[in-house]
Amino acid sequence: MTAAVLSIGSNLGDRLATLQGAVDSFRPWVFSVSPVYETAPWGPVPQGDYLNAIVLVDDPSAGAADWLTRAHTAENAAGRTREVRWGPRTLDVDIVTVGDLTSDDPTLTLPHPRAAERAFVLVPWLEVDPAALLGGTSVKQLVHDLDPADVAGARLRADLVLT
C-alpha cells in the first residue's frame, strides 16, 4: 500500500474550481478530502489569500515518483507556472508524505521539509485524519506547537465543499 498525503492550494482564478479539478485528477486514488480552509499566503511575495485542503490518496502500485508526476500533471492542467518562488499560483500540489518513506532527494524531500511549520497543511490534515503522524509526531501535537495566530489564520470555509 502506498498512501500519500497531498496538500493542495490555489490563490488565482476560480480557486475552488481549481481545487476541485485537482481532487478530480486524483479521483481514482482519493479516499478522503479535508474541508476547505482559507489562509494568508506564506512567504515574502505580496498576493491574495489561498484556499487549501488536504487530499488523502492510496495506490498500491504507486511510489513517491508517481505521486510527484501526478502532482505536476494536475498543476500543469491548472496552468501552473513556476516563475516566482512563493509567488501566486493557480494550483500548488505538495507531496507531504508517502507512507513512512523518508528521502533527502532534492527533487522530492519526504516528509515535506516545511509541513510541520505550516498551519495551512496541518490544520486541514488534522481535520481529515485526527490520528495522523508526521515524522513520528502527531499532527495534533504539531498544531498545538504552532503560533496560535497561525492556527487562527487557517479559517474554515464551511461554505466551500470539495467532492
XYZ file of C-alpha atoms in Angstrom:
163
model
C 0.000 0.000 0.000
C 1.296 3.438 -0.935
C -0.816 6.020 0.818
C 0.147 9.652 0.410
C -0.882 12.969 1.903
C -1.238 15.779 -0.615
C -1.612 19.447 0.223
C -3.440 21.451 -2.438
C -3.745 25.212 -2.625
C -4.842 27.928 -5.031
C -4.900 31.716 -4.940
C -5.527 32.673 -8.570
C -8.688 32.481 -10.644
C -11.606 30.356 -9.518
C -9.797 28.879 -6.541
C -12.492 26.393 -5.542
C -12.920 25.080 -9.095
C -9.157 24.702 -9.345
C -9.020 22.684 -6.118
C -11.938 20.546 -7.303
C -10.069 19.905 -10.548
C -7.070 18.764 -8.542
C -9.193 16.405 -6.446
C -10.783 15.071 -9.618
C -7.364 14.429 -11.152
C -6.529 12.183 -8.188
C -10.036 10.661 -8.087
C -9.123 7.029 -8.728
C -6.928 7.073 -5.612
C -8.751 9.505 -3.282
C -10.095 8.098 -0.051
C -10.621 11.310 1.905
C -10.616 15.090 1.378
C -10.430 17.685 4.137
C -12.692 20.676 4.474
C -11.514 23.809 2.659
C -9.553 26.430 4.594
C -8.619 29.961 3.592
C -5.181 31.194 4.597
C -2.900 34.138 4.067
C -0.024 33.494 1.669
C 3.220 32.119 3.047
C 6.465 33.810 2.069
C 7.701 37.256 1.055
C 5.642 37.849 -2.123
C 2.507 40.039 -1.766
C -0.538 38.154 -3.104
C -4.107 37.105 -2.394
C -5.275 34.521 0.110
C -5.197 30.816 -0.663
C -7.813 28.145 -0.459
C -6.205 24.979 0.907
C -7.161 21.376 1.517
C -5.585 18.009 2.209
C -6.238 15.026 -0.033
C -5.541 11.517 1.251
C -4.784 9.100 -1.556
C -3.772 5.477 -1.919
C -2.458 3.474 -4.849
C -0.676 0.198 -4.073
C 1.224 0.396 -7.357
C 2.486 3.989 -6.931
C 5.754 5.151 -5.484
C 6.861 8.623 -4.489
C 7.956 9.493 -8.030
C 4.498 8.524 -9.321
C 2.802 10.865 -6.849
C 5.155 13.673 -7.878
C 4.386 13.069 -11.568
C 0.658 13.089 -10.823
C 1.028 16.308 -8.798
C 2.865 18.021 -11.657
C 0.237 16.781 -14.125
C -2.534 18.322 -12.001
C -0.586 21.590 -11.654
C 0.077 21.759 -15.395
C -3.597 21.087 -16.165
C -4.443 24.091 -13.950
C -1.994 26.319 -15.839
C 0.631 26.417 -13.109
C 3.806 28.307 -13.941
C 6.953 28.414 -11.805
C 8.186 31.966 -12.331
C 8.414 33.337 -8.785
C 9.319 31.287 -5.727
C 6.483 31.507 -3.204
C 4.549 33.533 -5.768
C 0.842 33.314 -6.577
C -0.295 30.160 -8.300
C -3.316 28.657 -9.905
C -2.530 25.361 -8.191
C 0.126 24.097 -5.836
C 0.228 20.388 -5.020
C 2.738 19.387 -2.364
C 3.511 15.784 -1.509
C 3.557 15.886 2.296
C 4.164 12.199 2.949
C 4.240 8.930 1.056
C 3.695 6.186 3.601
C 6.603 6.149 6.037
C 9.136 6.932 3.324
C 11.915 9.381 4.091
C 14.006 10.935 1.352
C 16.606 13.684 1.078
C 16.326 13.757 -2.703
C 16.197 17.447 -3.714
C 13.535 16.605 -6.309
C 11.185 15.242 -3.627
C 12.137 15.514 0.026
C 9.942 13.390 2.290
C 8.297 14.125 4.509
C 7.841 17.647 3.150
C 10.556 19.651 4.934
C 8.328 22.571 5.988
C 4.992 20.820 6.547
C 5.405 20.840 10.345
C 5.613 24.665 10.272
C 2.535 25.342 8.164
C -0.945 25.692 9.590
C -2.393 25.525 6.074
C -1.130 21.926 5.908
C -1.541 20.775 9.496
C -4.974 22.191 10.367
C -6.885 20.598 7.464
C -4.843 17.400 7.825
C -5.817 17.114 11.484
C -9.451 17.653 10.499
C -9.439 14.827 7.950
C -7.172 12.435 9.924
C -7.071 13.085 13.683
C -4.616 10.197 14.205
C -2.119 11.449 11.590
C 1.618 11.417 12.249
C 4.331 13.481 10.614
C 7.857 12.296 11.207
C 6.739 10.303 14.253
C 4.967 13.274 15.879
C 1.205 13.552 15.980
C -0.232 16.238 13.743
C -2.373 17.238 16.727
C 0.812 17.987 18.713
C 2.330 19.872 15.778
C -0.780 22.062 15.526
C -0.600 22.667 19.277
C 3.039 23.747 18.910
C 2.311 26.319 16.195
C 1.921 30.006 16.930
C -1.771 30.416 17.879
C -2.070 33.287 15.392
C -1.003 30.943 12.579
C -3.593 28.366 13.618
C -6.296 31.046 13.832
C -5.230 32.223 10.373
C -6.376 28.908 8.890
C -10.027 29.829 8.528
C -12.525 27.030 7.864
C -14.687 27.778 4.805
C -17.689 25.597 5.572
C -19.481 27.252 2.638
C -16.976 25.702 0.215
C -17.013 21.942 -0.283
C -14.823 19.642 -2.357
C -16.448 16.429 -3.521
